[in-house]
PDB file of C-alpha atoms in Angstrom:
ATOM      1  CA  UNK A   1       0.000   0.000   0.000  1.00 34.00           C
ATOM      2  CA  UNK A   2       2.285   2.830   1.145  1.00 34.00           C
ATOM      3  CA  UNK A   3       5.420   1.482  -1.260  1.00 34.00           C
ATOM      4  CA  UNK A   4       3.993   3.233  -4.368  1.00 35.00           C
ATOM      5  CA  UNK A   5       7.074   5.261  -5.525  1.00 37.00           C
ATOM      6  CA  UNK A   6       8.950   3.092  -8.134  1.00 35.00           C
ATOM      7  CA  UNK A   7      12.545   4.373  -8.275  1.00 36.00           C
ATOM      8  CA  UNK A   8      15.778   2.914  -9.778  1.00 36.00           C
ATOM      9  CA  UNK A   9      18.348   5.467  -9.004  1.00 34.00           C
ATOM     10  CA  UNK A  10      21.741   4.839 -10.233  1.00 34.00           C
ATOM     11  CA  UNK A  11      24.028   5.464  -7.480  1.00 35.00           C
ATOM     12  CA  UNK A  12      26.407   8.386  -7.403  1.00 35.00           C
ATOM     13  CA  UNK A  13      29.066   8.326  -4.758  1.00 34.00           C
ATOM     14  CA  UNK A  14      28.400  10.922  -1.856  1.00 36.00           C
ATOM     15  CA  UNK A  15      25.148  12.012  -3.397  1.00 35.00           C
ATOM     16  CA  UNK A  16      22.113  11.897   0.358  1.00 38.00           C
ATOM     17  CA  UNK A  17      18.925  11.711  -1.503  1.00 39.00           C
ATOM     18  CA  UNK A  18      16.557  13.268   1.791  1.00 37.00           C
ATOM     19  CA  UNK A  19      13.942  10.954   3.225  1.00 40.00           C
ATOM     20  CA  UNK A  20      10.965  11.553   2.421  1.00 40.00           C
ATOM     21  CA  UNK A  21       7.522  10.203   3.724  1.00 42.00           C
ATOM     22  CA  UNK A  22       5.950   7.727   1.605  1.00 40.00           C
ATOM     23  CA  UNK A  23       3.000   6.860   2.997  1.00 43.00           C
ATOM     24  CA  UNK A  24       1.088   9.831   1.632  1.00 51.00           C
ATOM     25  CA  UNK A  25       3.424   9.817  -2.130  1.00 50.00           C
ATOM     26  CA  UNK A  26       1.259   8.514  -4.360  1.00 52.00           C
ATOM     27  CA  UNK A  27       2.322   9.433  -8.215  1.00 60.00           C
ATOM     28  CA  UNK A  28       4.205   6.763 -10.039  1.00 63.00           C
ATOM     29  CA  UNK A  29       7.578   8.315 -10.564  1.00 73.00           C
ATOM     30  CA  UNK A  30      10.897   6.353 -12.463  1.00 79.00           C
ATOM     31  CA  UNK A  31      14.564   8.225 -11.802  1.00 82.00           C
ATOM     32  CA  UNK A  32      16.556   7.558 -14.860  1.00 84.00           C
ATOM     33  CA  UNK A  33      19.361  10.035 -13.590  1.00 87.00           C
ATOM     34  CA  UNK A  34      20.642  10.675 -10.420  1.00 88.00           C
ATOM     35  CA  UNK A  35      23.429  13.072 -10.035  1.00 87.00           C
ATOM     36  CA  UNK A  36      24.352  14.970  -6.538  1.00 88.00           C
ATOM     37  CA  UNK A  37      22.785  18.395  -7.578  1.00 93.00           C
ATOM     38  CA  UNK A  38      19.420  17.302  -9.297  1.00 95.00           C
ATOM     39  CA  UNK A  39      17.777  14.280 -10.765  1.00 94.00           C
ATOM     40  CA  UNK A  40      15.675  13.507 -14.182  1.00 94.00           C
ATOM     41  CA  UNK A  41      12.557  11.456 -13.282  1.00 93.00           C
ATOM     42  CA  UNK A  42      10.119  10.220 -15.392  1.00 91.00           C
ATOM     43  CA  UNK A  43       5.998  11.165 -14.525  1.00 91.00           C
ATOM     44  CA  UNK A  44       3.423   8.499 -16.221  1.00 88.00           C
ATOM     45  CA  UNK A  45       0.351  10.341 -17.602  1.00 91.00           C
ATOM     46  CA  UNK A  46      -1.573  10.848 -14.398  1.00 92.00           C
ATOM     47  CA  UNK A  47      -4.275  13.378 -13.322  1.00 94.00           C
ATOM     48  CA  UNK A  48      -3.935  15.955 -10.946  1.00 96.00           C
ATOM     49  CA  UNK A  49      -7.148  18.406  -9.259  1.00 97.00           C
ATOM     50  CA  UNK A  50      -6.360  21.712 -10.033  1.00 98.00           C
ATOM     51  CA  UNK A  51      -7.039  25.374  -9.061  1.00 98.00           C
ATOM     52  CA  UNK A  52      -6.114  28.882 -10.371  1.00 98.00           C
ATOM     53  CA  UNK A  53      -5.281  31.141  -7.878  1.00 97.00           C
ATOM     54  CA  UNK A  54      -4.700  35.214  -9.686  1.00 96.00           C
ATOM     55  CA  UNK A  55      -3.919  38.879  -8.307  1.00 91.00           C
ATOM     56  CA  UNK A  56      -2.234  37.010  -5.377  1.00 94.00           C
ATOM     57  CA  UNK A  57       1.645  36.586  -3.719  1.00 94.00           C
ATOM     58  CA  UNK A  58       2.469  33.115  -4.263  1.00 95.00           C
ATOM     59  CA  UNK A  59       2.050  32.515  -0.376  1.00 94.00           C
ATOM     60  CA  UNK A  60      -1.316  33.538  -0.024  1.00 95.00           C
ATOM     61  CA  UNK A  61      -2.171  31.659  -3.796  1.00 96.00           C
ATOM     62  CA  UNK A  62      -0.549  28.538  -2.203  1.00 95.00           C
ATOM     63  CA  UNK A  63      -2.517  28.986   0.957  1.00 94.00           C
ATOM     64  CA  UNK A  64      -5.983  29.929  -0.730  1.00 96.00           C
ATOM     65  CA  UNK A  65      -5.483  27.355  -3.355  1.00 97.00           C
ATOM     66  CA  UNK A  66      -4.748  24.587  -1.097  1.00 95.00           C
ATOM     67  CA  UNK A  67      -8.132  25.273   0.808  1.00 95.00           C
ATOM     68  CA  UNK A  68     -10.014  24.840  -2.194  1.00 97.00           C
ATOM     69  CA  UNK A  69      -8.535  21.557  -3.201  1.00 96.00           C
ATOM     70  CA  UNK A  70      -8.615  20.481   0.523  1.00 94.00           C
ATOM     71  CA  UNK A  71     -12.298  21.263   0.323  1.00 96.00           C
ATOM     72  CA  UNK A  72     -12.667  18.942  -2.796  1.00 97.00           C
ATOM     73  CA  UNK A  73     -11.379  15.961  -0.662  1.00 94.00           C
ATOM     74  CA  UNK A  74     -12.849  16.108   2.048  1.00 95.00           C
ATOM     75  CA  UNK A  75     -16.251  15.896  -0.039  1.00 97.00           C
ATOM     76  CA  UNK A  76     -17.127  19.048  -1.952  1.00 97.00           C
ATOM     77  CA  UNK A  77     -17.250  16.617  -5.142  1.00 98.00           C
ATOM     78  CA  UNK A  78     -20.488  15.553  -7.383  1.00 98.00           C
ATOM     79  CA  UNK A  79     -19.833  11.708  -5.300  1.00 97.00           C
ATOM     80  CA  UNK A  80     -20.006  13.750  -2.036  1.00 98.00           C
ATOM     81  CA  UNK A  81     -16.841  11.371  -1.649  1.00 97.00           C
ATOM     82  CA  UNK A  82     -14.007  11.928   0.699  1.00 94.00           C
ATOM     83  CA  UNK A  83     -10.251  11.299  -1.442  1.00 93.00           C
ATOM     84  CA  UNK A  84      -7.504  10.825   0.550  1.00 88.00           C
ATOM     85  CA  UNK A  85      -4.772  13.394   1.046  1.00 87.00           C
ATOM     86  CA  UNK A  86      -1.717  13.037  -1.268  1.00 87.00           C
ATOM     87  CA  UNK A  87       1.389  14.654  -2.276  1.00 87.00           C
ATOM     88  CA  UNK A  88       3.176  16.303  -3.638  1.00 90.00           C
ATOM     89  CA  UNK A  89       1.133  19.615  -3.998  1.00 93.00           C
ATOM     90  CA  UNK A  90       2.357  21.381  -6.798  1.00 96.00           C
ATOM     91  CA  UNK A  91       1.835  24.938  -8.013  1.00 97.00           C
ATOM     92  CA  UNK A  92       3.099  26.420 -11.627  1.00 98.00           C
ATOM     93  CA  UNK A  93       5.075  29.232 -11.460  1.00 97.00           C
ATOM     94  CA  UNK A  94       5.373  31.158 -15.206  1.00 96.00           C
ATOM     95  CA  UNK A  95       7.714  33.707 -15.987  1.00 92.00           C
ATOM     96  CA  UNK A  96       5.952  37.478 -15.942  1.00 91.00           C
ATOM     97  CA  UNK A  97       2.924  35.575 -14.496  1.00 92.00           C
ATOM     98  CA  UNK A  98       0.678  36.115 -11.607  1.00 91.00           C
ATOM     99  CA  UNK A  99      -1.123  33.690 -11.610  1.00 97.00           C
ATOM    100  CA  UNK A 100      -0.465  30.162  -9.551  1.00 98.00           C
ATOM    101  CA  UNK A 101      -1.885  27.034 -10.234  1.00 98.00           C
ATOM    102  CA  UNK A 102      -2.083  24.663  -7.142  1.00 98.00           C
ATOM    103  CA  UNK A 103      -2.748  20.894  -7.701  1.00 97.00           C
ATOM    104  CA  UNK A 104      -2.829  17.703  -5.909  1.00 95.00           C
ATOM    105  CA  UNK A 105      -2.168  14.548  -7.417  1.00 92.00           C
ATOM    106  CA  UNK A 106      -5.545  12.197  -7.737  1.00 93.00           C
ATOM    107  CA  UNK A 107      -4.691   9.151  -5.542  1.00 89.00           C
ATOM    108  CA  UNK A 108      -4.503   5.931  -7.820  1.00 88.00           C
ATOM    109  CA  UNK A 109      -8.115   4.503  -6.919  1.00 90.00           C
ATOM    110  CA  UNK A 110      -9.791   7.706  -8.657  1.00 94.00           C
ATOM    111  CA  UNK A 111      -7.575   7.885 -11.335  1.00 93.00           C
ATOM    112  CA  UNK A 112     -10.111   6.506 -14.186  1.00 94.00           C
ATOM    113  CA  UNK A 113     -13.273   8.839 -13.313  1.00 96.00           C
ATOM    114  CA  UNK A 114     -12.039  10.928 -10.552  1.00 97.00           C
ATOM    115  CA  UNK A 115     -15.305  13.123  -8.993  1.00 97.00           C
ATOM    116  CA  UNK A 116     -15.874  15.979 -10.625  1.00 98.00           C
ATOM    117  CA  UNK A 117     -15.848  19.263  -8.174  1.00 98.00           C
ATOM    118  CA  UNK A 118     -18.629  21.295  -7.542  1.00 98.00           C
ATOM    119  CA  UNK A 119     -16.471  24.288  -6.507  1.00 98.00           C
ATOM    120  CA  UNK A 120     -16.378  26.362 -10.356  1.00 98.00           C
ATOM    121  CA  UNK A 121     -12.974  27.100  -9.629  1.00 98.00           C
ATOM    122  CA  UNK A 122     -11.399  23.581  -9.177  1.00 98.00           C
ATOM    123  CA  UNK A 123     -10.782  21.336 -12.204  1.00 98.00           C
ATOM    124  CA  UNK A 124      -9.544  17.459 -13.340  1.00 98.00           C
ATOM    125  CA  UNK A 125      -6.580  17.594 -15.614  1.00 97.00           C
ATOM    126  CA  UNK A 126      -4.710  15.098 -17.017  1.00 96.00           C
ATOM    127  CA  UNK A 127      -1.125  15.969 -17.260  1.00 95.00           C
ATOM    128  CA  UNK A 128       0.859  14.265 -20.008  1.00 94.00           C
ATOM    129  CA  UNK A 129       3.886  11.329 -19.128  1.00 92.00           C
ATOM    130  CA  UNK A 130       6.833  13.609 -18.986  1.00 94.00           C
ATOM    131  CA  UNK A 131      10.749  13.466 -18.288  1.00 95.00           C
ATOM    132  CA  UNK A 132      11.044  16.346 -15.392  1.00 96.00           C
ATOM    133  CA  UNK A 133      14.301  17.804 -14.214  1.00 97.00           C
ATOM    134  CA  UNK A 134      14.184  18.015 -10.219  1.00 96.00           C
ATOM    135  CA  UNK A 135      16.409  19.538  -7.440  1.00 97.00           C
ATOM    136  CA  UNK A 136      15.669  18.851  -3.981  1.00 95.00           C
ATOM    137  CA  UNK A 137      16.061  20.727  -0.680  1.00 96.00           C
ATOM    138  CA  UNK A 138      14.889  20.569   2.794  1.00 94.00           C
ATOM    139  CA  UNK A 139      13.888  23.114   5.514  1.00 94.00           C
ATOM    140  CA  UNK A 140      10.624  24.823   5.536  1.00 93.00           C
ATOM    141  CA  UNK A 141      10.349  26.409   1.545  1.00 94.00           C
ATOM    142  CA  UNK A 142       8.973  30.007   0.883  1.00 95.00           C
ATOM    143  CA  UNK A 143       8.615  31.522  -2.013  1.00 95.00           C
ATOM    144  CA  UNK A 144      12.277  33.046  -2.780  1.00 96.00           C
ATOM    145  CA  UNK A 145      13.239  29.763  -1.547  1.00 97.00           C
ATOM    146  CA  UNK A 146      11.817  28.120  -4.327  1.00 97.00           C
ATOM    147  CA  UNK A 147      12.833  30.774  -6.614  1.00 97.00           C
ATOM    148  CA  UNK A 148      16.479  30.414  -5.818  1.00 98.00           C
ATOM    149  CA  UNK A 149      16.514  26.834  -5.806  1.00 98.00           C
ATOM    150  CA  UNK A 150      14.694  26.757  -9.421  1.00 98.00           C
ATOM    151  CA  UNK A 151      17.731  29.707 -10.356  1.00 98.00           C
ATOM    152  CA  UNK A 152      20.144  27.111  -9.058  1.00 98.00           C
ATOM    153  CA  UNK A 153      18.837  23.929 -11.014  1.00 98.00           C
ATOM    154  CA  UNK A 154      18.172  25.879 -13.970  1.00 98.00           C
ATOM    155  CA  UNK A 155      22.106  27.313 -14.174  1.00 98.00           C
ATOM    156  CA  UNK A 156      23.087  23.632 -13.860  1.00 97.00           C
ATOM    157  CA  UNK A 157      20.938  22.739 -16.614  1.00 97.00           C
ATOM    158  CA  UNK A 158      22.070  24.745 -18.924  1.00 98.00           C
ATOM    159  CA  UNK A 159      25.850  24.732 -17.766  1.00 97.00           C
ATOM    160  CA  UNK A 160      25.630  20.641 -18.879  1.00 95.00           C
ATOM    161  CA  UNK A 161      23.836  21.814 -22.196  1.00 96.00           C
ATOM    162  CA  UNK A 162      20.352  19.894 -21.057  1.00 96.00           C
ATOM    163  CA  UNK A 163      17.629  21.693 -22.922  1.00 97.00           C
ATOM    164  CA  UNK A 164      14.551  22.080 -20.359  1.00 98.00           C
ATOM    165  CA  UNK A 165      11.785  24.483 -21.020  1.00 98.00           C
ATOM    166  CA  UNK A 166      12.672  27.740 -19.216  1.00 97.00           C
ATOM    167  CA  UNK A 167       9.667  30.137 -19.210  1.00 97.00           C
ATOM    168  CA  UNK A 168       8.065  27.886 -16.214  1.00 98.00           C
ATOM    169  CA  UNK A 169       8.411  25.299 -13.329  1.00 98.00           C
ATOM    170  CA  UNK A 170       6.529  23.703 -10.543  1.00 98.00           C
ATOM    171  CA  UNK A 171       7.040  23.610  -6.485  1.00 97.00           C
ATOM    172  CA  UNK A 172       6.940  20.696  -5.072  1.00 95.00           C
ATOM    173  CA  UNK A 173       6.093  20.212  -1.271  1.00 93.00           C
ATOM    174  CA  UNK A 174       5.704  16.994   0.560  1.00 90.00           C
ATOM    175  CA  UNK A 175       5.241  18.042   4.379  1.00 87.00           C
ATOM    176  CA  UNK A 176       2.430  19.221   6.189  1.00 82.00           C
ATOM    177  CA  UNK A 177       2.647  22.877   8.460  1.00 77.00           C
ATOM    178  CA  UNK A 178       3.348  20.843  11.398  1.00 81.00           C
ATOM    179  CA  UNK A 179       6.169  18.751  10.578  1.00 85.00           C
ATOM    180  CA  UNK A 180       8.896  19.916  11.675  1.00 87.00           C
ATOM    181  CA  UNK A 181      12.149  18.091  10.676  1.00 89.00           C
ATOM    182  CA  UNK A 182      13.188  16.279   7.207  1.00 89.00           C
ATOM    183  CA  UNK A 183      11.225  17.951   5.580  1.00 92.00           C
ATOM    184  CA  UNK A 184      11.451  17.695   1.935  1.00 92.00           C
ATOM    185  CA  UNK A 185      10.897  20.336  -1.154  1.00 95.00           C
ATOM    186  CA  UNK A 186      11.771  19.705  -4.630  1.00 96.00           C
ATOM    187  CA  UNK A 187      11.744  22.513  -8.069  1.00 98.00           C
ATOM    188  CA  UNK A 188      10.889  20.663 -11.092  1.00 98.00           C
ATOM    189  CA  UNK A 189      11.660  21.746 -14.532  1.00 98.00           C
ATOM    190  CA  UNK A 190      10.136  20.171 -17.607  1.00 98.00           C
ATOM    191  CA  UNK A 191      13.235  18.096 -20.203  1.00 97.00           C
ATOM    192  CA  UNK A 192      12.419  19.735 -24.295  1.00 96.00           C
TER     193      UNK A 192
END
């Protein structure tokens, strides 16, 4: 049940990948490449429940956003039907862009006809199988966090010529507010 992550990571010496906790990581993820400063995994077709969040800081956007899909799980869905709680939650960051888009991943069991949300606001989308470039850290993540860790992974990219689209990337947080050690954060950028 909880041992849903499928990784084959190829060992690089002195690389610490952080523990993370698995019993709430639900989307199927393969690591192809594992180096000691970021790793390319690969993301099966899978959907995610999604909100847009605009004319907001990323902070609030994460906060308001994540109330509205916490809402949706708990039972504000056409089925009435509680879903558990997974993660990562995610939220887009584009370049020159205000808005955020906040998502949690649709736990396996609802992945074929997830319910649909009565909130107007919230929306199923299927995101595509995708080869995604991702740099973890730990510590509790704000927004220039995440900013300066996507800076980081993106001047690596391009300093070992890997072509990634540039004009976007995702946060990725796997904690709740309360924990307060190991926790773990990750920046993804999407492979061209």
């Amino acid at each position: 049940q909880d041992d849903k992550i499928l990784q084959a990571n190829l060992p690089v010496p002195g690389s610490a990948v952080p523990s993370v906790d698995t019993h709430l990581m639900v989307t199927v993820t393969f690591t192809t490449f594992q180096a000691k400063d970021y790793e390319l995994r690969q993301y099966e077709t899978a959907k995610w429940v999604s909100t847009v969040i605009r004319g907001e800081t990323q902070k609030e956007a994460m906060r308001q956003g994540f109330w509205k899909l916490f809402h949706y799980i708990q039972g504000k869905n056409e089925k009435e039907m509680k879903i558990d709680m997974t993660v990562p939650v995610t939220c887009l960051i584009k370049s020159g862009c205000a808005d955020f888009k906040v998502s949690f991943f649709v736990p396996f069991e609802h992945q074929d006809s997830p319910p649909q949300p009565t909130n107007p606001d919230v929306f199923v989308e299927e995101r595509k199988a995708a080869a995604i470039f991702v740099r973890s850290f730990g510590g509790f993540a704000s927004p220039e966090k995440y900013a300066e860790e996507a800076e980081v992974l993106a001047g690596i990219l391009r300093n070992r010529g890997q072509p990634f689209h540039e004009d976007f990337f995702y946060t990725a947080g796997y904690d709740s507010p309360f924990k307060l050690f190991n926790r773990h954060n990750e920046v993804w950028y999407f492979k061209k």
